[in-house]
Coordinates of C-alpha atoms in Angstrom, one line a residue:
M1 CA -6.6 -5.9 -16.3
A2 CA -5.5 -9.1 -14.6
K3 CA -8.7 -11.1 -14.0
W4 CA -7.7 -12.1 -10.4
L5 CA -7.8 -8.4 -9.3
D6 CA -11.6 -8.6 -9.6
N7 CA -11.9 -10.2 -6.2
A8 CA -8.4 -9.6 -4.8
I9 CA -7.9 -8.8 -1.1
F10 CA -4.3 -7.9 -0.3
Y11 CA -2.3 -8.5 2.8
E12 CA 0.8 -6.2 3.1
I13 CA 3.8 -7.9 4.7
Y14 CA 6.7 -5.9 6.0
P15 CA 9.1 -8.8 6.0
Q16 CA 11.5 -7.6 8.7
S17 CA 8.6 -7.8 11.3
F18 CA 6.4 -10.7 10.2
K19 CA 7.9 -14.0 11.3
D20 CA 11.5 -15.0 12.2
T21 CA 12.4 -18.6 11.8
N22 CA 16.2 -18.5 12.3
S23 CA 16.3 -16.6 15.6
D24 CA 18.2 -13.6 14.4
G25 CA 15.4 -11.2 15.4
I26 CA 14.5 -10.4 11.8
G27 CA 11.6 -11.8 9.8
D28 CA 12.4 -14.0 6.8
F29 CA 10.9 -15.7 3.7
N30 CA 10.5 -19.0 5.6
G31 CA 8.5 -17.2 8.2
I32 CA 6.1 -15.8 5.6
I33 CA 5.7 -19.3 4.0
E34 CA 4.9 -20.7 7.5
K35 CA 2.1 -18.2 7.9
L36 CA 0.6 -18.3 4.4
D37 CA -2.3 -20.5 5.6
Y38 CA -3.1 -17.9 8.3
I39 CA -3.4 -15.2 5.6
K40 CA -5.5 -17.5 3.4
E41 CA -7.8 -18.4 6.3
L42 CA -8.4 -14.8 7.1
G43 CA -9.7 -14.5 3.5
C44 CA -6.9 -12.6 1.8
N45 CA -5.9 -14.0 -1.6
A46 CA -3.0 -11.7 -2.5
I47 CA 0.1 -10.4 -0.9
W48 CA 2.1 -7.2 -1.2
L49 CA 5.7 -7.8 0.0
N50 CA 7.7 -4.7 0.9
P51 CA 11.2 -4.5 -0.5
C52 CA 13.2 -7.6 0.1
F53 CA 16.3 -6.8 -2.0
E54 CA 19.9 -6.4 -1.0
S55 CA 20.3 -3.0 0.7
P56 CA 22.3 -1.2 3.4
F57 CA 18.9 -0.5 4.9
G58 CA 19.2 3.2 5.4
D59 CA 15.5 3.3 4.5
A60 CA 14.3 -0.1 5.5
G61 CA 15.1 -1.6 2.1
Y62 CA 13.8 1.2 -0.1
D63 CA 17.4 2.0 -0.8
V64 CA 18.2 -0.9 -3.1
A65 CA 21.8 -2.0 -3.7
D66 CA 21.0 -4.9 -6.0
Y67 CA 17.5 -5.2 -7.6
C68 CA 18.0 -8.9 -8.6
K69 CA 19.3 -10.3 -5.3
T70 CA 17.4 -10.8 -2.1
A71 CA 18.8 -9.4 1.1
P72 CA 20.5 -12.3 3.0
R73 CA 18.6 -11.4 6.2
Y74 CA 15.4 -12.8 4.5
G75 CA 16.9 -15.7 2.6
T76 CA 18.1 -16.5 -0.9
N77 CA 16.6 -16.0 -4.3
D78 CA 15.7 -19.7 -4.2
D79 CA 13.8 -19.1 -0.9
L80 CA 11.9 -16.2 -2.5
K81 CA 11.1 -18.5 -5.5
R82 CA 9.8 -21.1 -3.1
L83 CA 7.6 -18.4 -1.5
F84 CA 6.2 -17.6 -5.0
D85 CA 5.5 -21.3 -5.5
E86 CA 3.8 -21.8 -2.1
V87 CA 1.6 -18.7 -2.7
H88 CA 0.5 -20.1 -6.0
K89 CA -0.2 -23.6 -4.5
R90 CA -2.8 -21.8 -2.3
E91 CA -4.3 -20.1 -5.4
M92 CA -3.0 -16.8 -4.1
H93 CA -0.9 -14.1 -5.8
I94 CA 2.0 -12.0 -4.7
L95 CA 3.4 -8.5 -5.7
L96 CA 6.9 -7.4 -5.1
D97 CA 7.6 -3.8 -4.2
L98 CA 9.5 -2.1 -7.0
V99 CA 11.5 1.1 -6.3
P100 CA 12.2 2.7 -9.7
G101 CA 12.9 6.3 -8.6
H102 CA 16.2 5.9 -6.8
T103 CA 18.8 3.4 -5.6
S104 CA 21.1 3.2 -2.6
V105 CA 24.4 5.0 -2.8
E106 CA 25.9 1.5 -2.6
H107 CA 24.4 0.3 -5.8
P108 CA 27.1 -0.5 -8.4
W109 CA 25.4 1.8 -10.9
F110 CA 25.9 4.8 -8.6
K111 CA 29.5 3.9 -7.8
E112 CA 30.2 3.9 -11.6
S113 CA 28.2 7.1 -12.0
M114 CA 30.4 8.9 -9.5
K115 CA 33.5 8.4 -11.6
P116 CA 34.8 11.5 -13.5
E117 CA 35.4 9.6 -16.7
R118 CA 32.4 8.9 -18.9
N119 CA 31.0 5.4 -18.8
E120 CA 27.8 3.4 -19.2
F121 CA 26.3 4.8 -16.0
T122 CA 27.4 8.4 -16.2
D123 CA 23.8 9.5 -17.1
R124 CA 22.0 6.8 -15.0
Y125 CA 21.4 9.4 -12.3
V126 CA 20.4 13.1 -12.2
W127 CA 23.6 15.1 -12.0
T128 CA 24.2 18.8 -12.5
S129 CA 27.2 19.9 -14.6
S130 CA 29.0 21.7 -11.7
I131 CA 29.6 20.9 -8.1
W132 CA 28.6 24.5 -7.3
E133 CA 25.1 24.0 -8.8
A134 CA 22.4 22.1 -6.9
P135 CA 19.4 20.8 -8.7
E136 CA 16.6 23.3 -8.1
G137 CA 13.7 22.0 -5.9
M138 CA 15.6 18.8 -5.0
G139 CA 18.0 17.7 -2.4
S140 CA 21.5 16.7 -3.5
L141 CA 24.7 15.0 -2.8
R142 CA 27.8 17.1 -3.3
G143 CA 31.5 16.6 -2.9
I144 CA 31.2 12.8 -2.7
S145 CA 33.6 12.0 -5.6
D146 CA 35.9 13.5 -8.2
R147 CA 33.0 13.9 -10.6
D148 CA 32.2 17.6 -11.1
G149 CA 28.5 17.9 -10.3
S150 CA 25.8 17.5 -7.7
C151 CA 23.5 14.5 -7.7
A152 CA 19.8 14.8 -7.0
V153 CA 18.3 12.7 -4.2
N154 CA 14.8 11.5 -3.4
F155 CA 14.0 12.1 0.3
F156 CA 17.0 10.7 2.2
S157 CA 20.6 11.6 1.2
N158 CA 21.4 7.9 0.7
Q159 CA 18.9 7.7 -2.2
P160 CA 20.3 9.2 -5.4
S161 CA 17.6 9.9 -8.0
L162 CA 17.6 7.7 -11.1
N163 CA 17.5 9.7 -14.4
Y164 CA 14.3 9.3 -16.5
G165 CA 14.8 12.8 -18.0
F166 CA 13.0 16.2 -17.5
Y167 CA 9.7 16.8 -19.2
K168 CA 10.9 20.1 -20.6
P169 CA 14.7 20.5 -20.1
E170 CA 15.8 24.0 -19.5
L171 CA 19.4 23.7 -18.4
P172 CA 22.4 22.0 -20.2
W173 CA 22.6 19.2 -17.6
Q174 CA 18.8 18.5 -17.7
Q175 CA 18.3 15.6 -20.2
S176 CA 15.1 14.9 -22.1
M177 CA 13.1 11.7 -21.7
D178 CA 14.5 10.6 -25.1
D179 CA 18.2 11.0 -24.4
P180 CA 20.3 7.9 -24.1
G181 CA 20.7 8.0 -20.4
P182 CA 17.0 8.1 -19.5
K183 CA 16.2 5.5 -22.1
A184 CA 18.9 3.2 -20.7
T185 CA 17.3 3.6 -17.2
V186 CA 13.9 2.5 -18.6
E187 CA 15.4 -0.5 -20.2
A188 CA 17.2 -1.4 -17.0
L189 CA 13.9 -1.2 -15.2
K190 CA 12.3 -3.6 -17.7
D191 CA 15.1 -6.0 -17.2
I192 CA 14.5 -6.0 -13.4
M193 CA 10.8 -6.6 -14.0
R194 CA 11.5 -9.5 -16.4
F195 CA 13.8 -11.1 -13.9
W196 CA 11.2 -11.4 -11.1
L197 CA 8.2 -12.1 -13.4
K198 CA 10.1 -15.0 -15.0
M199 CA 10.8 -16.3 -11.5
G200 CA 7.1 -16.2 -10.7
C201 CA 6.0 -13.0 -9.0
D202 CA 2.6 -11.8 -10.2
G203 CA 3.4 -8.1 -10.6
F204 CA 4.5 -5.1 -8.7
R205 CA 3.4 -2.4 -6.3
V206 CA 5.5 0.6 -7.5
D207 CA 7.0 3.0 -5.0
M208 CA 6.6 6.7 -5.9
A209 CA 5.3 5.8 -9.3
G210 CA 4.4 9.3 -10.2
S211 CA 7.8 10.9 -9.5
L212 CA 10.1 9.6 -12.2
V213 CA 10.2 12.3 -14.8
K214 CA 11.5 15.5 -13.3
H215 CA 9.7 18.9 -13.5
D216 CA 6.8 17.0 -15.0
E217 CA 3.7 18.8 -16.3
D218 CA 0.6 17.4 -14.6
G219 CA 2.3 13.9 -14.8
K220 CA 2.3 13.9 -18.6
G221 CA 5.9 12.7 -19.0
T222 CA 5.7 10.0 -16.3
T223 CA 2.4 8.8 -17.7
K224 CA 3.9 8.4 -21.1
L225 CA 6.9 6.5 -19.6
W226 CA 4.6 4.0 -17.9
Q227 CA 2.6 3.6 -21.0
G228 CA 5.8 2.3 -22.6
I229 CA 6.3 -0.1 -19.7
R230 CA 2.7 -1.3 -20.1
A231 CA 3.2 -2.0 -23.7
F232 CA 6.3 -4.1 -22.8
L233 CA 4.3 -6.0 -20.2
D234 CA 1.3 -6.6 -22.5
E235 CA 3.7 -8.2 -25.0
E236 CA 5.8 -10.3 -22.6
F237 CA 3.8 -10.6 -19.4
P238 CA 0.1 -9.7 -20.1
D239 CA -1.1 -11.1 -16.7
A240 CA 1.3 -9.0 -14.6
A241 CA -0.6 -6.8 -12.2
M242 CA 0.6 -3.2 -11.6
V243 CA -0.3 -1.1 -8.6
S244 CA 0.9 2.5 -8.3
E245 CA 1.7 4.6 -5.3
W246 CA 0.6 7.8 -7.1
S247 CA -2.7 9.0 -5.7
Q248 CA -3.7 10.4 -9.1
P249 CA -5.8 7.7 -10.8
K250 CA -6.4 9.8 -13.9
N251 CA -2.7 9.6 -14.6
S252 CA -1.7 6.3 -13.2
L253 CA -4.5 4.3 -14.9
A254 CA -3.9 6.1 -18.1
G255 CA -0.3 5.0 -17.7
G256 CA -1.3 1.4 -17.7
F257 CA -1.5 0.7 -14.0
H258 CA -4.4 -1.5 -12.8
M259 CA -4.8 0.2 -9.5
D260 CA -3.8 3.4 -7.7
F261 CA -3.3 3.9 -4.0
I262 CA -4.9 6.7 -2.1
L263 CA -2.0 8.1 -0.2
F264 CA -2.5 9.1 3.5
F265 CA -0.2 12.1 3.0
G266 CA -1.8 13.2 -0.3
P267 CA -4.7 15.4 -1.2
D268 CA -7.5 12.8 -0.9
H269 CA -8.6 13.4 2.7
P270 CA -8.3 9.7 3.9
N271 CA -7.0 11.0 7.2
N272 CA -10.4 12.5 7.8
L273 CA -11.6 8.9 8.1
F274 CA -9.0 7.2 10.3
R275 CA -6.1 9.5 11.3
S276 CA -7.1 13.0 12.4
P277 CA -8.0 14.6 15.7
E278 CA -11.6 13.7 15.0
P279 CA -11.7 10.7 12.6
F280 CA -15.1 10.0 11.0
F281 CA -15.1 6.4 12.3
A282 CA -14.5 7.5 16.0
S283 CA -17.6 7.0 18.2
R284 CA -17.4 10.7 19.3
G285 CA -19.2 11.4 16.1
K286 CA -17.4 14.7 15.3
G287 CA -15.9 13.7 12.0
D288 CA -16.6 14.8 8.5
I289 CA -16.5 12.4 5.5
S290 CA -17.8 14.8 2.9
K291 CA -14.4 16.1 1.6
F292 CA -13.2 12.6 1.2
V293 CA -16.3 11.6 -0.7
E294 CA -16.1 14.7 -2.9
K295 CA -12.5 13.9 -3.9
Y296 CA -13.1 10.2 -4.3
K297 CA -16.1 10.8 -6.6
A298 CA -14.0 13.1 -8.8
D299 CA -11.2 10.5 -9.0
Y300 CA -13.7 7.6 -9.5
E301 CA -15.3 9.4 -12.5
A302 CA -11.9 10.3 -13.9
T303 CA -10.9 6.7 -14.0
A304 CA -13.7 6.0 -16.5
R305 CA -13.7 2.4 -15.0
N306 CA -10.3 1.7 -16.6
G307 CA -8.9 0.6 -13.3
L308 CA -9.3 0.5 -9.5
I309 CA -8.7 2.9 -6.6
C310 CA -7.4 1.4 -3.4
I311 CA -7.9 2.5 0.2
P312 CA -5.4 0.6 2.5
S313 CA -6.1 0.1 6.2
G314 CA -2.6 1.5 6.7
N315 CA 0.9 0.8 5.7
H316 CA 4.5 1.0 6.9
D317 CA 4.6 4.8 6.3
V318 CA 1.7 5.9 8.5
D319 CA 0.4 5.5 12.0
R320 CA -1.3 2.3 12.9
I321 CA -5.1 2.7 12.5
A322 CA -5.4 1.6 16.2
R323 CA -3.5 4.7 17.3
H324 CA -6.6 6.8 16.5
L325 CA -9.5 4.3 16.6
H326 CA -10.2 1.9 19.4
G327 CA -12.4 -1.1 20.2
D328 CA -15.4 -1.4 18.0
E329 CA -14.4 1.7 16.1
L330 CA -11.9 -0.4 14.2
K331 CA -14.8 -2.7 13.0
F332 CA -16.5 0.3 11.4
A333 CA -13.3 1.2 9.6
F334 CA -13.1 -2.3 8.2
A335 CA -16.8 -2.4 7.3
F336 CA -16.0 0.6 5.1
L337 CA -12.7 -0.7 3.7
L338 CA -14.1 -4.1 2.8
T339 CA -17.3 -2.7 1.1
M340 CA -15.7 -0.1 -1.1
P341 CA -14.6 -0.5 -4.8
G342 CA -11.0 -1.4 -5.6
A343 CA -9.0 -4.1 -4.0
P344 CA -8.6 -3.7 -0.2
F345 CA -5.1 -3.8 1.3
I346 CA -4.8 -4.9 5.0
Y347 CA -1.5 -4.0 6.7
Y348 CA -0.2 -6.9 8.7
G349 CA -1.5 -6.8 12.2
D350 CA -4.3 -4.3 11.5
E351 CA -6.7 -7.2 11.4
I352 CA -6.1 -7.8 15.1
G353 CA -5.8 -4.2 16.1
M354 CA -2.1 -4.0 16.6
R355 CA -1.1 -0.7 18.2
Y356 CA 1.4 2.0 17.3
V357 CA 4.3 1.4 19.7
E358 CA 5.1 4.8 21.3
G359 CA 8.5 6.2 22.1
L360 CA 10.7 4.1 20.0
D361 CA 14.1 5.2 18.6
S362 CA 14.3 5.2 14.8
V363 CA 15.2 1.9 13.2
E364 CA 16.5 1.8 9.6
G365 CA 15.2 5.2 8.6
G366 CA 11.8 4.7 10.2
Y367 CA 11.8 7.7 12.5
N368 CA 8.2 8.4 13.5
R369 CA 7.1 5.4 11.3
T370 CA 9.0 3.0 13.5
G371 CA 6.1 2.5 15.9
S372 CA 4.0 1.1 13.0
R373 CA 6.6 -1.5 12.1
S374 CA 6.8 -3.5 15.3
P375 CA 6.8 -7.3 15.2
M376 CA 3.6 -9.2 14.4
Q377 CA 2.0 -10.5 17.6
W378 CA 1.1 -14.2 17.0
D379 CA 0.6 -15.6 20.5
D380 CA 1.5 -15.4 24.2
G381 CA 4.8 -17.2 23.8
V382 CA 8.3 -15.8 23.7
N383 CA 8.4 -12.4 21.8
A384 CA 4.7 -12.9 21.0
G385 CA 5.6 -15.8 18.8
F386 CA 7.5 -13.6 16.4
S387 CA 11.0 -14.8 17.1
C388 CA 13.0 -17.0 19.5
A389 CA 15.8 -14.5 19.6
G390 CA 16.7 -12.6 22.7
K391 CA 14.6 -9.5 23.2
E392 CA 17.6 -7.3 22.6
K393 CA 18.1 -8.8 19.1
L394 CA 14.6 -8.0 17.8
Y395 CA 14.4 -5.8 14.7
I396 CA 12.1 -3.4 16.5
P397 CA 10.9 -3.7 20.1
L398 CA 7.6 -5.4 20.7
D399 CA 4.4 -3.8 22.1
E400 CA 5.0 -4.6 25.8
S401 CA 1.4 -3.9 26.9
T402 CA 0.0 -6.7 29.0
D403 CA -3.3 -6.5 27.0
R404 CA -1.6 -6.4 23.6
P405 CA -3.8 -8.2 20.9
T406 CA -2.4 -11.4 19.5
V407 CA -3.7 -13.7 16.7
Q408 CA -4.1 -16.4 19.4
N409 CA -6.3 -14.4 21.7
Q410 CA -8.3 -12.8 18.9
M411 CA -9.0 -16.2 17.3
A412 CA -10.3 -17.5 20.7
D413 CA -12.9 -14.6 20.9
S414 CA -15.7 -14.8 18.4
S415 CA -16.5 -11.1 19.0
S416 CA -12.9 -10.0 18.2
L417 CA -11.8 -7.7 15.4
Y418 CA -10.1 -10.6 13.7
H419 CA -13.4 -12.5 13.4
E420 CA -15.3 -9.4 12.3
V421 CA -12.7 -8.8 9.5
K422 CA -13.0 -12.4 8.5
R423 CA -16.8 -12.2 8.3
L424 CA -16.6 -9.0 6.3
I425 CA -14.2 -10.5 3.8
A426 CA -16.4 -13.5 3.4
L427 CA -19.4 -11.3 2.8
R428 CA -17.5 -9.3 0.2
Q429 CA -16.4 -12.5 -1.6
A430 CA -20.0 -13.8 -1.7
H431 CA -21.3 -10.7 -3.5
P432 CA -19.9 -9.3 -6.8
A433 CA -21.5 -6.0 -6.0
L434 CA -19.1 -5.6 -3.1
Q435 CA -16.0 -6.6 -5.0
S436 CA -13.4 -4.6 -6.8
K437 CA -15.3 -3.6 -9.9
G438 CA -18.8 -3.1 -8.4
E439 CA -20.2 0.4 -9.1
I440 CA -20.7 2.8 -6.2
D441 CA -23.3 5.6 -5.7
F442 CA -23.1 7.7 -2.6
I443 CA -26.6 8.0 -0.9
Y444 CA -25.8 10.0 2.1
A445 CA -22.4 11.7 2.8
E446 CA -23.2 15.1 4.3
K447 CA -20.9 17.6 5.9
N448 CA -20.3 17.0 9.6
A449 CA -23.2 14.5 9.6
Y450 CA -23.9 10.8 10.3
P451 CA -24.6 8.2 9.0
F452 CA -22.7 7.4 5.9
A453 CA -24.6 5.4 3.2
Y454 CA -23.7 4.2 -0.3
L455 CA -25.0 1.7 -2.9
R456 CA -22.8 -0.9 -4.5
S457 CA -24.0 -2.7 -7.6
A458 CA -23.0 -5.3 -10.2
G459 CA -25.3 -6.7 -12.8
N460 CA -28.7 -7.1 -11.1
E461 CA -27.3 -7.1 -7.6
K462 CA -27.6 -4.0 -5.5
I463 CA -26.4 -3.7 -1.9
L464 CA -27.1 -0.7 0.4
V465 CA -24.3 -0.1 3.0
I466 CA -25.1 2.1 6.0
L467 CA -22.5 3.0 8.6
N468 CA -23.1 4.9 11.8
P469 CA -20.0 4.8 14.0
S470 CA -21.2 7.7 16.2
D471 CA -22.5 7.3 19.7
R472 CA -26.0 8.7 18.8
D473 CA -29.0 7.5 16.8
T474 CA -29.3 9.2 13.4
A475 CA -31.7 9.2 10.5
F476 CA -31.6 10.1 6.8
D477 CA -34.0 10.3 3.9
C478 CA -33.9 7.1 1.8
D479 CA -36.6 5.1 0.0
Y480 CA -34.9 1.8 0.0
S481 CA -36.5 -1.2 1.8
L482 CA -34.6 -2.9 4.6
E483 CA -36.4 -6.2 4.2
N484 CA -33.4 -8.2 2.9
E485 CA -30.7 -7.8 5.5
L486 CA -27.4 -9.5 4.6
Y487 CA -25.4 -8.6 7.7
A488 CA -25.7 -6.3 10.6
F489 CA -23.6 -5.1 13.6
G490 CA -25.1 -3.2 16.5
G491 CA -28.7 -2.1 16.8
K492 CA -31.6 -2.7 14.4
M493 CA -32.2 -0.2 11.7
S494 CA -35.7 0.7 10.6
A495 CA -37.4 2.3 7.5
A496 CA -40.6 4.3 7.5
E497 CA -42.1 7.1 5.4
G498 CA -39.0 7.5 3.2
K499 CA -36.6 7.8 6.2
I500 CA -34.2 5.3 7.6
T501 CA -33.4 5.4 11.3
V502 CA -29.9 4.2 12.3
P503 CA -29.1 3.3 15.9
A504 CA -25.8 4.5 17.5
Q505 CA -22.7 2.5 16.6
S506 CA -24.3 0.2 14.1
Y507 CA -23.7 -0.8 10.5
A508 CA -25.7 -3.1 8.1
F509 CA -25.8 -4.2 4.5
Y510 CA -29.1 -4.8 2.7
Q511 CA -29.9 -6.3 -0.7
V512 CA -32.2 -3.9 -2.4
S513 CA -33.9 -3.5 -5.8

């Protein structure tokens, strides 16, 4: 595994909404470069950049029209190369967002694939052999060209599915993983990765990494496919980091990924923590963390320490964390996120408590996700410091609340979420037990109960984490001493006769033996 992941803390940038430097209302590479020192000062040492390739933007760039050319709205390939260089000057790393499962309908590969005469790209996508036959269990495009067949799509109808084969082909048009078409697709994917790794990116976060081989059996085919990619990377780019959007660590890590995302729409119960009618970290104290812990423990053991599991604060696909948690509740969420194993990912603006902007029309395929993609709020200037464009030109409308959080006002308040996140990151980086590869043992995670307690350890260092976001005092059986307090928020915890008493809305970290 790339050594720098051991203490990596990622900052996710949705480039359209981060910082605009040419007054067109859309963020750009130069804006990211301008704000790199902010990211580093916060304590993040790595960046995940959402897709920045040429695209018709039917799905905010996840419909790629050219994998090896940046979208002009952000700048040129040279500008992106300069971003890589500036990141590295600050001893940081950057991952690009790789979309291997589908392209845009405007990609040259697809235009060639639509032609009725056979050519190099005929089998680059998943096509049935007849216009009257749709691929079972998948959406499809039909009647779009003179080619006789229906083309499978992933999600939106502007995203034709690339062909990596079927795990067990059953119909004449279903190709195996070893057929020439699927093998050519894999080689094309390697070429894309080579292009950007040679330019200086440090690896990839891979969109829908577990979905490539169709009708897969427990991920076996897709895992095998990624093992081949890993072998190629080990030979040519051994330090390239790979992060999967899969939410099945047993498969993804076996496939050669270094880290797997927990998905907010998957089976891992993260919404029980942050995004449910009664989130665990809400002060009402009506949440339940036990199902999340049960699933996490199973995944954690299944990884056999061969990689990392990541829990993001949020991302461009889900509600802002501040839509469900408010005030100091957000500090508890970050106290958890920044003391768990795996590299944390902070979605831009979550560190200042940016809100979900309600009631917006869909922008570039965002639909209900659009409210989580509003422009970064830097200061109290024009357009919150995001852009000097007229308001009507902004990529997505700003949060117009008079009390909207900004970097400027959060920096000026030592008790703000920004400063708490910064303190928690510094604490994590000062203690190997709290970093990516530190072990975890759950001490107290009972059904419908508070607090939540776990032990992190690395070498001889052991740190007890206790979190009680509820509005009532709680207690639990525990023999650890609280003499060596590393950090505390809220009331003073106490230990006596094998029981620890935890005041309402408090968390603390203790060095124990």
